[in-house]
């Protein structure tokens, strides 16, 4: 089968199209023909070796994790899936024609959701879902500041906050302003032109998808008893104690139950991923370069066509 692999850490020229043996499903795994793959920042960061200390890998490595496809076989002790099911979720080595994946990290795709859309959901969608539903437990009429609202996670978080009937304040760069307006967001701050803390105060929650100085400046806009959750840094417990707020260092948890809920929200048109480009699998290098260089406004998908 075709797969995109790296044999060393490095730039995108390390991505090679290889012919490798098809995997065999083990216990609790299903064998899936991949139809589409979602490209994530983690993909190029792993390739560059940015996570090599905390997440060492064995070479050659087939990259990727977000996928959609069709079950064509099952291993022992699988219970929730059968041949012919359309599924999506997380699979190590997703940049390939076939994958074996633990059934605890996938869910069925509703009939009216196409495989390109499904492949755009797993990492960004599940992160936003667990941030809104669990980390900050957003309630109706609460005010949430979403830092980096125009990105993959941010755009899902905005839609979920709208669904929860919360008041939303969004920060984004100039290229995402119109997109957020079309979603119905009225309070948008262009962080390239103004400081959010000059306009924002006493919010119930902050979702930080930017980190660095943005995270540090976000504490000042929280109300007493508020909560801040970050995906890209470590909250300052000393500052939080001083202002009487709580913080969450967020890490997404892959699970089929939340993926199933997400898929149903997409099926109901409550959520819709922002898809920017679709490339064939063979153009994985170009896809990762566009993402790494911030040339995309939305999700980049690799379509896997039968060889």
PDB file of C-alpha atoms in Angstrom:
ATOM      1  CA  UNK A   1       0.000   0.000   0.000  1.00  0.00           C
ATOM      2  CA  UNK A   2       1.003   3.652  -0.400  1.00  0.00           C
ATOM      3  CA  UNK A   3       1.999   5.605   2.687  1.00  0.00           C
ATOM      4  CA  UNK A   4       3.746   8.891   3.452  1.00  0.00           C
ATOM      5  CA  UNK A   5       6.757   8.245   5.670  1.00  0.00           C
ATOM      6  CA  UNK A   6       9.772  10.008   7.131  1.00  0.00           C
ATOM      7  CA  UNK A   7      13.116   8.317   7.779  1.00  0.00           C
ATOM      8  CA  UNK A   8      14.620  11.194   9.782  1.00  0.00           C
ATOM      9  CA  UNK A   9      13.523  14.393  11.488  1.00  0.00           C
ATOM     10  CA  UNK A  10      13.662  17.418   9.238  1.00  0.00           C
ATOM     11  CA  UNK A  11      11.832  19.683   6.823  1.00  0.00           C
ATOM     12  CA  UNK A  12       9.049  18.641   4.462  1.00  0.00           C
ATOM     13  CA  UNK A  13      11.519  17.129   1.991  1.00  0.00           C
ATOM     14  CA  UNK A  14      11.687  14.221   4.449  1.00  0.00           C
ATOM     15  CA  UNK A  15       8.143  13.212   3.437  1.00  0.00           C
ATOM     16  CA  UNK A  16       8.386  10.317   0.995  1.00  0.00           C
ATOM     17  CA  UNK A  17       5.776   8.195  -0.762  1.00  0.00           C
ATOM     18  CA  UNK A  18       6.590   4.589   0.094  1.00  0.00           C
ATOM     19  CA  UNK A  19       5.135   1.202  -0.722  1.00  0.00           C
ATOM     20  CA  UNK A  20       4.811  -0.710   2.546  1.00  0.00           C
ATOM     21  CA  UNK A  21       2.940  -3.865   3.645  1.00  0.00           C
ATOM     22  CA  UNK A  22      -0.683  -3.550   4.686  1.00  0.00           C
ATOM     23  CA  UNK A  23      -1.168  -3.749   8.470  1.00  0.00           C
ATOM     24  CA  UNK A  24      -3.038  -6.586  10.184  1.00  0.00           C
ATOM     25  CA  UNK A  25      -5.664  -5.746  12.814  1.00  0.00           C
ATOM     26  CA  UNK A  26      -4.915  -6.861  16.365  1.00  0.00           C
ATOM     27  CA  UNK A  27      -7.212  -7.292  19.337  1.00  0.00           C
ATOM     28  CA  UNK A  28      -9.814  -4.502  19.647  1.00  0.00           C
ATOM     29  CA  UNK A  29      -8.742  -3.091  16.258  1.00  0.00           C
ATOM     30  CA  UNK A  30     -10.534  -2.581  12.963  1.00  0.00           C
ATOM     31  CA  UNK A  31      -8.933  -2.548   9.516  1.00  0.00           C
ATOM     32  CA  UNK A  32      -9.922   0.574   7.590  1.00  0.00           C
ATOM     33  CA  UNK A  33      -9.531   1.732   3.998  1.00  0.00           C
ATOM     34  CA  UNK A  34      -8.637   5.405   4.390  1.00  0.00           C
ATOM     35  CA  UNK A  35     -10.583   7.911   2.277  1.00  0.00           C
ATOM     36  CA  UNK A  36      -9.336  11.209   3.696  1.00  0.00           C
ATOM     37  CA  UNK A  37      -6.800  12.547   6.196  1.00  0.00           C
ATOM     38  CA  UNK A  38      -6.865  15.752   8.225  1.00  0.00           C
ATOM     39  CA  UNK A  39      -3.555  17.642   8.322  1.00  0.00           C
ATOM     40  CA  UNK A  40      -2.700  19.013  11.782  1.00  0.00           C
ATOM     41  CA  UNK A  41       0.061  21.265  13.164  1.00  0.00           C
ATOM     42  CA  UNK A  42       1.215  18.287  15.217  1.00  0.00           C
ATOM     43  CA  UNK A  43       2.034  16.434  11.984  1.00  0.00           C
ATOM     44  CA  UNK A  44       4.746  18.874  10.925  1.00  0.00           C
ATOM     45  CA  UNK A  45       5.917  19.457  14.486  1.00  0.00           C
ATOM     46  CA  UNK A  46       6.549  15.726  14.925  1.00  0.00           C
ATOM     47  CA  UNK A  47       8.299  15.674  11.544  1.00  0.00           C
ATOM     48  CA  UNK A  48      10.534  18.578  12.577  1.00  0.00           C
ATOM     49  CA  UNK A  49      11.477  16.767  15.803  1.00  0.00           C
ATOM     50  CA  UNK A  50       9.905  19.359  18.088  1.00  0.00           C
ATOM     51  CA  UNK A  51       8.369  16.611  20.234  1.00  0.00           C
ATOM     52  CA  UNK A  52      11.224  14.119  20.075  1.00  0.00           C
ATOM     53  CA  UNK A  53      12.005  14.325  23.799  1.00  0.00           C
ATOM     54  CA  UNK A  54       8.433  13.805  24.996  1.00  0.00           C
ATOM     55  CA  UNK A  55       7.237  11.664  22.050  1.00  0.00           C
ATOM     56  CA  UNK A  56      10.176   9.703  20.621  1.00  0.00           C
ATOM     57  CA  UNK A  57       9.396   7.782  17.430  1.00  0.00           C
ATOM     58  CA  UNK A  58      10.807   4.817  15.548  1.00  0.00           C
ATOM     59  CA  UNK A  59      11.843   5.346  11.935  1.00  0.00           C
ATOM     60  CA  UNK A  60      10.565   4.942   9.331  1.00  0.00           C
ATOM     61  CA  UNK A  61       7.447   6.681  10.627  1.00  0.00           C
ATOM     62  CA  UNK A  62       4.130   6.909   8.785  1.00  0.00           C
ATOM     63  CA  UNK A  63       2.788  10.318   9.786  1.00  0.00           C
ATOM     64  CA  UNK A  64      -0.680  11.602  10.622  1.00  0.00           C
ATOM     65  CA  UNK A  65      -3.564  10.747  12.929  1.00  0.00           C
ATOM     66  CA  UNK A  66      -6.926  12.260  11.808  1.00  0.00           C
ATOM     67  CA  UNK A  67      -8.751  10.170   9.214  1.00  0.00           C
ATOM     68  CA  UNK A  68     -12.038   8.989   7.749  1.00  0.00           C
ATOM     69  CA  UNK A  69     -12.666   5.773   5.867  1.00  0.00           C
ATOM     70  CA  UNK A  70     -14.521   2.480   5.596  1.00  0.00           C
ATOM     71  CA  UNK A  71     -14.128  -0.626   7.742  1.00  0.00           C
ATOM     72  CA  UNK A  72     -13.061  -3.583   5.635  1.00  0.00           C
ATOM     73  CA  UNK A  73     -12.138  -6.016   8.405  1.00  0.00           C
ATOM     74  CA  UNK A  74     -12.006  -6.507  12.167  1.00  0.00           C
ATOM     75  CA  UNK A  75      -9.645  -8.077  14.674  1.00  0.00           C
ATOM     76  CA  UNK A  76     -10.531 -10.128  17.723  1.00  0.00           C
ATOM     77  CA  UNK A  77     -12.803  -8.762  20.463  1.00  0.00           C
ATOM     78  CA  UNK A  78     -14.209  -5.888  18.436  1.00  0.00           C
ATOM     79  CA  UNK A  79     -17.826  -5.103  19.229  1.00  0.00           C
ATOM     80  CA  UNK A  80     -18.966  -1.746  17.891  1.00  0.00           C
ATOM     81  CA  UNK A  81     -18.029  -1.910  14.207  1.00  0.00           C
ATOM     82  CA  UNK A  82     -18.447  -4.202  11.233  1.00  0.00           C
ATOM     83  CA  UNK A  83     -17.381  -4.422   7.627  1.00  0.00           C
ATOM     84  CA  UNK A  84     -18.850  -1.582   5.562  1.00  0.00           C
ATOM     85  CA  UNK A  85     -19.159   0.956   8.382  1.00  0.00           C
ATOM     86  CA  UNK A  86     -18.009   4.476   7.551  1.00  0.00           C
ATOM     87  CA  UNK A  87     -15.864   5.711  10.443  1.00  0.00           C
ATOM     88  CA  UNK A  88     -13.639   8.579  11.493  1.00  0.00           C
ATOM     89  CA  UNK A  89     -11.296   9.378  14.334  1.00  0.00           C
ATOM     90  CA  UNK A  90      -7.677   8.831  15.282  1.00  0.00           C
ATOM     91  CA  UNK A  91      -5.239   6.344  13.748  1.00  0.00           C
ATOM     92  CA  UNK A  92      -1.454   6.356  14.146  1.00  0.00           C
ATOM     93  CA  UNK A  93       0.017   6.574  10.653  1.00  0.00           C
ATOM     94  CA  UNK A  94      -3.080   7.957   8.961  1.00  0.00           C
ATOM     95  CA  UNK A  95      -1.227   9.199   5.839  1.00  0.00           C
ATOM     96  CA  UNK A  96      -1.767   5.828   4.184  1.00  0.00           C
ATOM     97  CA  UNK A  97      -4.208   3.818   2.104  1.00  0.00           C
ATOM     98  CA  UNK A  98      -5.038   1.488   5.007  1.00  0.00           C
ATOM     99  CA  UNK A  99      -4.790   1.688   8.799  1.00  0.00           C
ATOM    100  CA  UNK A 100      -5.498  -0.486  11.799  1.00  0.00           C
ATOM    101  CA  UNK A 101      -7.106   1.469  14.602  1.00  0.00           C
ATOM    102  CA  UNK A 102      -8.370   0.781  18.115  1.00  0.00           C
ATOM    103  CA  UNK A 103     -12.157   0.914  18.124  1.00  0.00           C
ATOM    104  CA  UNK A 104     -12.074   3.096  21.270  1.00  0.00           C
ATOM    105  CA  UNK A 105     -10.717   6.016  19.202  1.00  0.00           C
ATOM    106  CA  UNK A 106     -13.209   6.036  16.318  1.00  0.00           C
ATOM    107  CA  UNK A 107     -16.917   6.609  15.729  1.00  0.00           C
ATOM    108  CA  UNK A 108     -19.374   6.012  12.915  1.00  0.00           C
ATOM    109  CA  UNK A 109     -19.973   8.768  10.381  1.00  0.00           C
ATOM    110  CA  UNK A 110     -23.648   9.714   9.908  1.00  0.00           C
ATOM    111  CA  UNK A 111     -24.981   8.939   6.450  1.00  0.00           C
ATOM    112  CA  UNK A 112     -25.290  12.584   5.398  1.00  0.00           C
ATOM    113  CA  UNK A 113     -21.734  13.564   6.433  1.00  0.00           C
ATOM    114  CA  UNK A 114     -19.145  13.097   3.668  1.00  0.00           C
ATOM    115  CA  UNK A 115     -15.676  11.683   4.316  1.00  0.00           C
ATOM    116  CA  UNK A 116     -13.867  14.973   3.546  1.00  0.00           C
ATOM    117  CA  UNK A 117     -15.902  16.748   6.219  1.00  0.00           C
ATOM    118  CA  UNK A 118     -15.414  13.867   8.668  1.00  0.00           C
ATOM    119  CA  UNK A 119     -11.617  13.909   8.285  1.00  0.00           C
ATOM    120  CA  UNK A 120     -11.594  17.597   9.258  1.00  0.00           C
ATOM    121  CA  UNK A 121     -13.201  16.951  12.644  1.00  0.00           C
ATOM    122  CA  UNK A 122     -11.145  14.713  14.993  1.00  0.00           C
ATOM    123  CA  UNK A 123      -8.339  16.756  16.586  1.00  0.00           C
ATOM    124  CA  UNK A 124      -9.767  20.266  16.166  1.00  0.00           C
ATOM    125  CA  UNK A 125     -13.370  19.281  16.830  1.00  0.00           C
ATOM    126  CA  UNK A 126     -12.711  17.061  19.830  1.00  0.00           C
ATOM    127  CA  UNK A 127     -10.381  19.642  21.376  1.00  0.00           C
ATOM    128  CA  UNK A 128     -13.037  22.357  21.089  1.00  0.00           C
ATOM    129  CA  UNK A 129     -15.796  20.037  22.302  1.00  0.00           C
ATOM    130  CA  UNK A 130     -13.927  18.985  25.431  1.00  0.00           C
ATOM    131  CA  UNK A 131     -12.813  22.567  26.122  1.00  0.00           C
ATOM    132  CA  UNK A 132     -16.383  23.897  25.985  1.00  0.00           C
ATOM    133  CA  UNK A 133     -18.184  20.946  27.577  1.00  0.00           C
ATOM    134  CA  UNK A 134     -15.642  19.847  30.183  1.00  0.00           C
ATOM    135  CA  UNK A 135     -12.715  22.211  30.772  1.00  0.00           C
ATOM    136  CA  UNK A 136     -14.725  25.429  31.151  1.00  0.00           C
ATOM    137  CA  UNK A 137     -18.223  23.853  31.323  1.00  0.00           C
ATOM    138  CA  UNK A 138     -19.724  26.790  29.460  1.00  0.00           C
ATOM    139  CA  UNK A 139     -23.297  27.763  30.368  1.00  0.00           C
ATOM    140  CA  UNK A 140     -25.932  29.814  28.574  1.00  0.00           C
ATOM    141  CA  UNK A 141     -25.507  33.582  28.987  1.00  0.00           C
ATOM    142  CA  UNK A 142     -21.935  33.292  30.248  1.00  0.00           C
ATOM    143  CA  UNK A 143     -19.276  35.367  28.484  1.00  0.00           C
ATOM    144  CA  UNK A 144     -16.334  33.540  26.917  1.00  0.00           C
ATOM    145  CA  UNK A 145     -13.248  35.094  25.324  1.00  0.00           C
ATOM    146  CA  UNK A 146     -11.876  32.799  22.601  1.00  0.00           C
ATOM    147  CA  UNK A 147      -8.262  33.658  21.760  1.00  0.00           C
ATOM    148  CA  UNK A 148      -7.463  32.581  18.192  1.00  0.00           C
ATOM    149  CA  UNK A 149     -11.090  32.076  17.191  1.00  0.00           C
ATOM    150  CA  UNK A 150     -10.434  31.839  13.453  1.00  0.00           C
ATOM    151  CA  UNK A 151      -8.328  28.664  13.551  1.00  0.00           C
ATOM    152  CA  UNK A 152      -9.374  25.034  13.400  1.00  0.00           C
ATOM    153  CA  UNK A 153     -10.043  24.600  17.113  1.00  0.00           C
ATOM    154  CA  UNK A 154     -11.228  28.190  17.517  1.00  0.00           C
ATOM    155  CA  UNK A 155     -13.875  27.990  14.795  1.00  0.00           C
ATOM    156  CA  UNK A 156     -15.304  24.817  16.339  1.00  0.00           C
ATOM    157  CA  UNK A 157     -15.235  26.447  19.794  1.00  0.00           C
ATOM    158  CA  UNK A 158     -17.144  29.468  18.446  1.00  0.00           C
ATOM    159  CA  UNK A 159     -19.842  27.250  16.954  1.00  0.00           C
ATOM    160  CA  UNK A 160     -20.164  25.232  20.157  1.00  0.00           C
ATOM    161  CA  UNK A 161     -20.398  28.410  22.240  1.00  0.00           C
ATOM    162  CA  UNK A 162     -23.156  29.677  19.925  1.00  0.00           C
ATOM    163  CA  UNK A 163     -24.966  26.370  20.385  1.00  0.00           C
ATOM    164  CA  UNK A 164     -24.648  26.769  24.159  1.00  0.00           C
ATOM    165  CA  UNK A 165     -26.136  30.291  23.827  1.00  0.00           C
ATOM    166  CA  UNK A 166     -23.142  31.979  25.415  1.00  0.00           C
ATOM    167  CA  UNK A 167     -21.904  35.513  24.753  1.00  0.00           C
ATOM    168  CA  UNK A 168     -18.759  35.315  22.620  1.00  0.00           C
ATOM    169  CA  UNK A 169     -15.818  37.687  22.325  1.00  0.00           C
ATOM    170  CA  UNK A 170     -13.408  36.522  19.632  1.00  0.00           C
ATOM    171  CA  UNK A 171      -9.837  37.517  18.833  1.00  0.00           C
ATOM    172  CA  UNK A 172      -8.426  36.810  15.381  1.00  0.00           C
ATOM    173  CA  UNK A 173      -6.161  38.201  12.706  1.00  0.00           C
ATOM    174  CA  UNK A 174      -7.485  40.345   9.886  1.00  0.00           C
ATOM    175  CA  UNK A 175      -7.887  37.413   7.486  1.00  0.00           C
ATOM    176  CA  UNK A 176     -10.443  35.721   9.733  1.00  0.00           C
ATOM    177  CA  UNK A 177     -12.634  38.706  10.653  1.00  0.00           C
ATOM    178  CA  UNK A 178     -15.172  38.304   7.830  1.00  0.00           C
ATOM    179  CA  UNK A 179     -15.406  34.569   8.427  1.00  0.00           C
ATOM    180  CA  UNK A 180     -16.310  35.150  12.084  1.00  0.00           C
ATOM    181  CA  UNK A 181     -18.829  37.846  11.158  1.00  0.00           C
ATOM    182  CA  UNK A 182     -20.584  35.420   8.820  1.00  0.00           C
ATOM    183  CA  UNK A 183     -20.853  32.978  11.716  1.00  0.00           C
ATOM    184  CA  UNK A 184     -22.798  35.613  13.627  1.00  0.00           C
ATOM    185  CA  UNK A 185     -20.087  36.877  15.978  1.00  0.00           C
ATOM    186  CA  UNK A 186     -20.516  40.596  16.629  1.00  0.00           C
ATOM    187  CA  UNK A 187     -17.707  41.262  19.104  1.00  0.00           C
ATOM    188  CA  UNK A 188     -14.440  40.562  17.287  1.00  0.00           C
ATOM    189  CA  UNK A 189     -11.031  42.001  18.140  1.00  0.00           C
ATOM    190  CA  UNK A 190      -8.317  42.149  15.494  1.00  0.00           C
ATOM    191  CA  UNK A 191      -5.275  41.317  17.625  1.00  0.00           C
ATOM    192  CA  UNK A 192      -2.984  42.758  14.950  1.00  0.00           C
ATOM    193  CA  UNK A 193      -4.406  46.231  15.576  1.00  0.00           C
ATOM    194  CA  UNK A 194      -5.549  46.440  19.184  1.00  0.00           C
ATOM    195  CA  UNK A 195      -5.089  44.903  22.610  1.00  0.00           C
ATOM    196  CA  UNK A 196      -7.991  42.765  23.733  1.00  0.00           C
ATOM    197  CA  UNK A 197      -7.561  43.861  27.366  1.00  0.00           C
ATOM    198  CA  UNK A 198      -8.431  47.428  26.353  1.00  0.00           C
ATOM    199  CA  UNK A 199     -11.948  46.256  25.452  1.00  0.00           C
ATOM    200  CA  UNK A 200     -12.546  43.162  27.566  1.00  0.00           C
ATOM    201  CA  UNK A 201     -13.080  42.680  31.286  1.00  0.00           C
ATOM    202  CA  UNK A 202     -14.878  40.423  33.771  1.00  0.00           C
ATOM    203  CA  UNK A 203     -15.422  37.441  31.468  1.00  0.00           C
ATOM    204  CA  UNK A 204     -16.565  34.102  32.856  1.00  0.00           C
ATOM    205  CA  UNK A 205     -14.102  32.080  30.817  1.00  0.00           C
ATOM    206  CA  UNK A 206     -11.124  32.342  28.502  1.00  0.00           C
ATOM    207  CA  UNK A 207     -10.138  29.715  25.945  1.00  0.00           C
ATOM    208  CA  UNK A 208      -6.510  30.339  25.015  1.00  0.00           C
ATOM    209  CA  UNK A 209      -5.359  28.819  21.728  1.00  0.00           C
ATOM    210  CA  UNK A 210      -2.433  31.207  21.254  1.00  0.00           C
ATOM    211  CA  UNK A 211      -0.221  30.972  24.350  1.00  0.00           C
ATOM    212  CA  UNK A 212       2.794  33.109  25.204  1.00  0.00           C
ATOM    213  CA  UNK A 213       2.103  36.755  25.914  1.00  0.00           C
ATOM    214  CA  UNK A 214      -1.577  36.313  25.020  1.00  0.00           C
ATOM    215  CA  UNK A 215      -1.988  33.795  27.828  1.00  0.00           C
ATOM    216  CA  UNK A 216      -0.196  36.065  30.312  1.00  0.00           C
ATOM    217  CA  UNK A 217      -2.408  39.039  29.422  1.00  0.00           C
ATOM    218  CA  UNK A 218      -5.601  36.984  29.614  1.00  0.00           C
ATOM    219  CA  UNK A 219      -5.668  36.668  33.411  1.00  0.00           C
ATOM    220  CA  UNK A 220      -6.491  40.348  33.794  1.00  0.00           C
ATOM    221  CA  UNK A 221      -9.819  40.029  31.958  1.00  0.00           C
ATOM    222  CA  UNK A 222     -11.153  37.131  34.078  1.00  0.00           C
ATOM    223  CA  UNK A 223     -13.795  37.779  36.706  1.00  0.00           C
ATOM    224  CA  UNK A 224     -13.436  36.345  40.202  1.00  0.00           C
ATOM    225  CA  UNK A 225     -14.532  32.725  40.064  1.00  0.00           C
ATOM    226  CA  UNK A 226     -13.795  32.534  36.338  1.00  0.00           C
ATOM    227  CA  UNK A 227     -11.810  29.894  34.468  1.00  0.00           C
ATOM    228  CA  UNK A 228      -9.075  29.930  31.839  1.00  0.00           C
ATOM    229  CA  UNK A 229      -8.152  26.892  29.761  1.00  0.00           C
ATOM    230  CA  UNK A 230      -5.091  26.797  27.513  1.00  0.00           C
ATOM    231  CA  UNK A 231      -3.977  24.268  24.918  1.00  0.00           C
ATOM    232  CA  UNK A 232      -0.524  25.780  24.334  1.00  0.00           C
ATOM    233  CA  UNK A 233       0.993  26.685  27.662  1.00  0.00           C
ATOM    234  CA  UNK A 234       0.936  26.296  31.422  1.00  0.00           C
ATOM    235  CA  UNK A 235      -1.422  28.349  33.543  1.00  0.00           C
ATOM    236  CA  UNK A 236       0.106  30.455  36.317  1.00  0.00           C
ATOM    237  CA  UNK A 237      -1.348  29.064  39.529  1.00  0.00           C
ATOM    238  CA  UNK A 238       0.027  31.928  41.621  1.00  0.00           C
ATOM    239  CA  UNK A 239      -1.756  34.540  39.506  1.00  0.00           C
ATOM    240  CA  UNK A 240      -4.957  32.498  39.476  1.00  0.00           C
ATOM    241  CA  UNK A 241      -4.896  32.252  43.263  1.00  0.00           C
ATOM    242  CA  UNK A 242      -4.505  36.012  43.552  1.00  0.00           C
ATOM    243  CA  UNK A 243      -7.519  36.735  41.355  1.00  0.00           C
ATOM    244  CA  UNK A 244      -9.669  33.886  42.672  1.00  0.00           C
ATOM    245  CA  UNK A 245      -9.960  32.014  39.379  1.00  0.00           C
ATOM    246  CA  UNK A 246      -9.065  28.530  38.209  1.00  0.00           C
ATOM    247  CA  UNK A 247      -7.015  27.282  35.296  1.00  0.00           C
ATOM    248  CA  UNK A 248      -6.841  24.195  33.090  1.00  0.00           C
ATOM    249  CA  UNK A 249      -3.794  22.937  31.204  1.00  0.00           C
ATOM    250  CA  UNK A 250      -5.828  21.190  28.548  1.00  0.00           C
ATOM    251  CA  UNK A 251      -4.915  17.944  26.776  1.00  0.00           C
ATOM    252  CA  UNK A 252      -7.470  16.334  24.466  1.00  0.00           C
ATOM    253  CA  UNK A 253      -8.640  12.805  25.305  1.00  0.00           C
ATOM    254  CA  UNK A 254      -9.357  10.541  22.353  1.00  0.00           C
ATOM    255  CA  UNK A 255     -12.600   8.625  22.887  1.00  0.00           C
ATOM    256  CA  UNK A 256     -15.358   7.240  20.717  1.00  0.00           C
ATOM    257  CA  UNK A 257     -18.253   8.609  22.796  1.00  0.00           C
ATOM    258  CA  UNK A 258     -17.281  12.261  22.299  1.00  0.00           C
ATOM    259  CA  UNK A 259     -16.502  11.603  18.628  1.00  0.00           C
ATOM    260  CA  UNK A 260     -20.010  10.180  18.194  1.00  0.00           C
ATOM    261  CA  UNK A 261     -21.530  13.296  19.819  1.00  0.00           C
ATOM    262  CA  UNK A 262     -19.466  15.523  17.524  1.00  0.00           C
ATOM    263  CA  UNK A 263     -20.545  13.627  14.417  1.00  0.00           C
ATOM    264  CA  UNK A 264     -24.193  14.035  15.416  1.00  0.00           C
ATOM    265  CA  UNK A 265     -23.735  17.796  15.869  1.00  0.00           C
ATOM    266  CA  UNK A 266     -22.234  17.990  12.377  1.00  0.00           C
ATOM    267  CA  UNK A 267     -25.104  15.889  11.019  1.00  0.00           C
ATOM    268  CA  UNK A 268     -27.563  18.362  12.578  1.00  0.00           C
ATOM    269  CA  UNK A 269     -25.724  21.341  10.981  1.00  0.00           C
ATOM    270  CA  UNK A 270     -24.859  22.706  14.425  1.00  0.00           C
ATOM    271  CA  UNK A 271     -21.172  22.326  13.579  1.00  0.00           C
ATOM    272  CA  UNK A 272     -19.366  22.668  10.275  1.00  0.00           C
ATOM    273  CA  UNK A 273     -15.590  22.406   9.866  1.00  0.00           C
ATOM    274  CA  UNK A 274     -13.863  25.170   7.962  1.00  0.00           C
ATOM    275  CA  UNK A 275     -12.210  23.360   5.052  1.00  0.00           C
ATOM    276  CA  UNK A 276      -9.653  25.392   3.123  1.00  0.00           C
ATOM    277  CA  UNK A 277      -7.926  23.014   0.681  1.00  0.00           C
ATOM    278  CA  UNK A 278      -8.085  19.390  -0.423  1.00  0.00           C
ATOM    279  CA  UNK A 279      -4.940  17.788  -1.859  1.00  0.00           C
ATOM    280  CA  UNK A 280      -4.263  14.228  -3.013  1.00  0.00           C
ATOM    281  CA  UNK A 281      -2.227  12.161  -0.545  1.00  0.00           C
ATOM    282  CA  UNK A 282       0.761  12.440  -2.851  1.00  0.00           C
ATOM    283  CA  UNK A 283       0.901  16.190  -2.168  1.00  0.00           C
ATOM    284  CA  UNK A 284       1.411  15.806   1.583  1.00  0.00           C
ATOM    285  CA  UNK A 285       4.566  17.924   1.410  1.00  0.00           C
ATOM    286  CA  UNK A 286       2.706  20.879  -0.102  1.00  0.00           C
ATOM    287  CA  UNK A 287      -0.121  20.472   2.414  1.00  0.00           C
ATOM    288  CA  UNK A 288       2.213  20.527   5.410  1.00  0.00           C
ATOM    289  CA  UNK A 289       4.162  23.478   3.977  1.00  0.00           C
ATOM    290  CA  UNK A 290       0.950  25.513   3.550  1.00  0.00           C
ATOM    291  CA  UNK A 291      -0.045  24.765   7.132  1.00  0.00           C
ATOM    292  CA  UNK A 292       3.400  25.409   8.591  1.00  0.00           C
ATOM    293  CA  UNK A 293       3.743  28.732   6.746  1.00  0.00           C
ATOM    294  CA  UNK A 294       0.256  29.852   7.839  1.00  0.00           C
ATOM    295  CA  UNK A 295      -0.972  30.069   4.261  1.00  0.00           C
ATOM    296  CA  UNK A 296      -4.273  28.396   5.104  1.00  0.00           C
ATOM    297  CA  UNK A 297      -7.444  29.756   6.662  1.00  0.00           C
ATOM    298  CA  UNK A 298      -9.152  26.530   7.604  1.00  0.00           C
ATOM    299  CA  UNK A 299      -8.555  22.809   7.505  1.00  0.00           C
ATOM    300  CA  UNK A 300      -6.304  21.132   4.934  1.00  0.00           C
ATOM    301  CA  UNK A 301      -7.364  17.643   3.862  1.00  0.00           C
ATOM    302  CA  UNK A 302      -5.496  14.901   2.018  1.00  0.00           C
ATOM    303  CA  UNK A 303      -7.741  12.765  -0.154  1.00  0.00           C
ATOM    304  CA  UNK A 304      -6.666   9.152  -0.520  1.00  0.00           C
ATOM    305  CA  UNK A 305      -7.523   7.851  -3.976  1.00  0.00           C
ATOM    306  CA  UNK A 306      -7.362   4.142  -4.802  1.00  0.00           C
ATOM    307  CA  UNK A 307      -4.092   3.165  -6.459  1.00  0.00           C
TER     308      UNK A 307
END
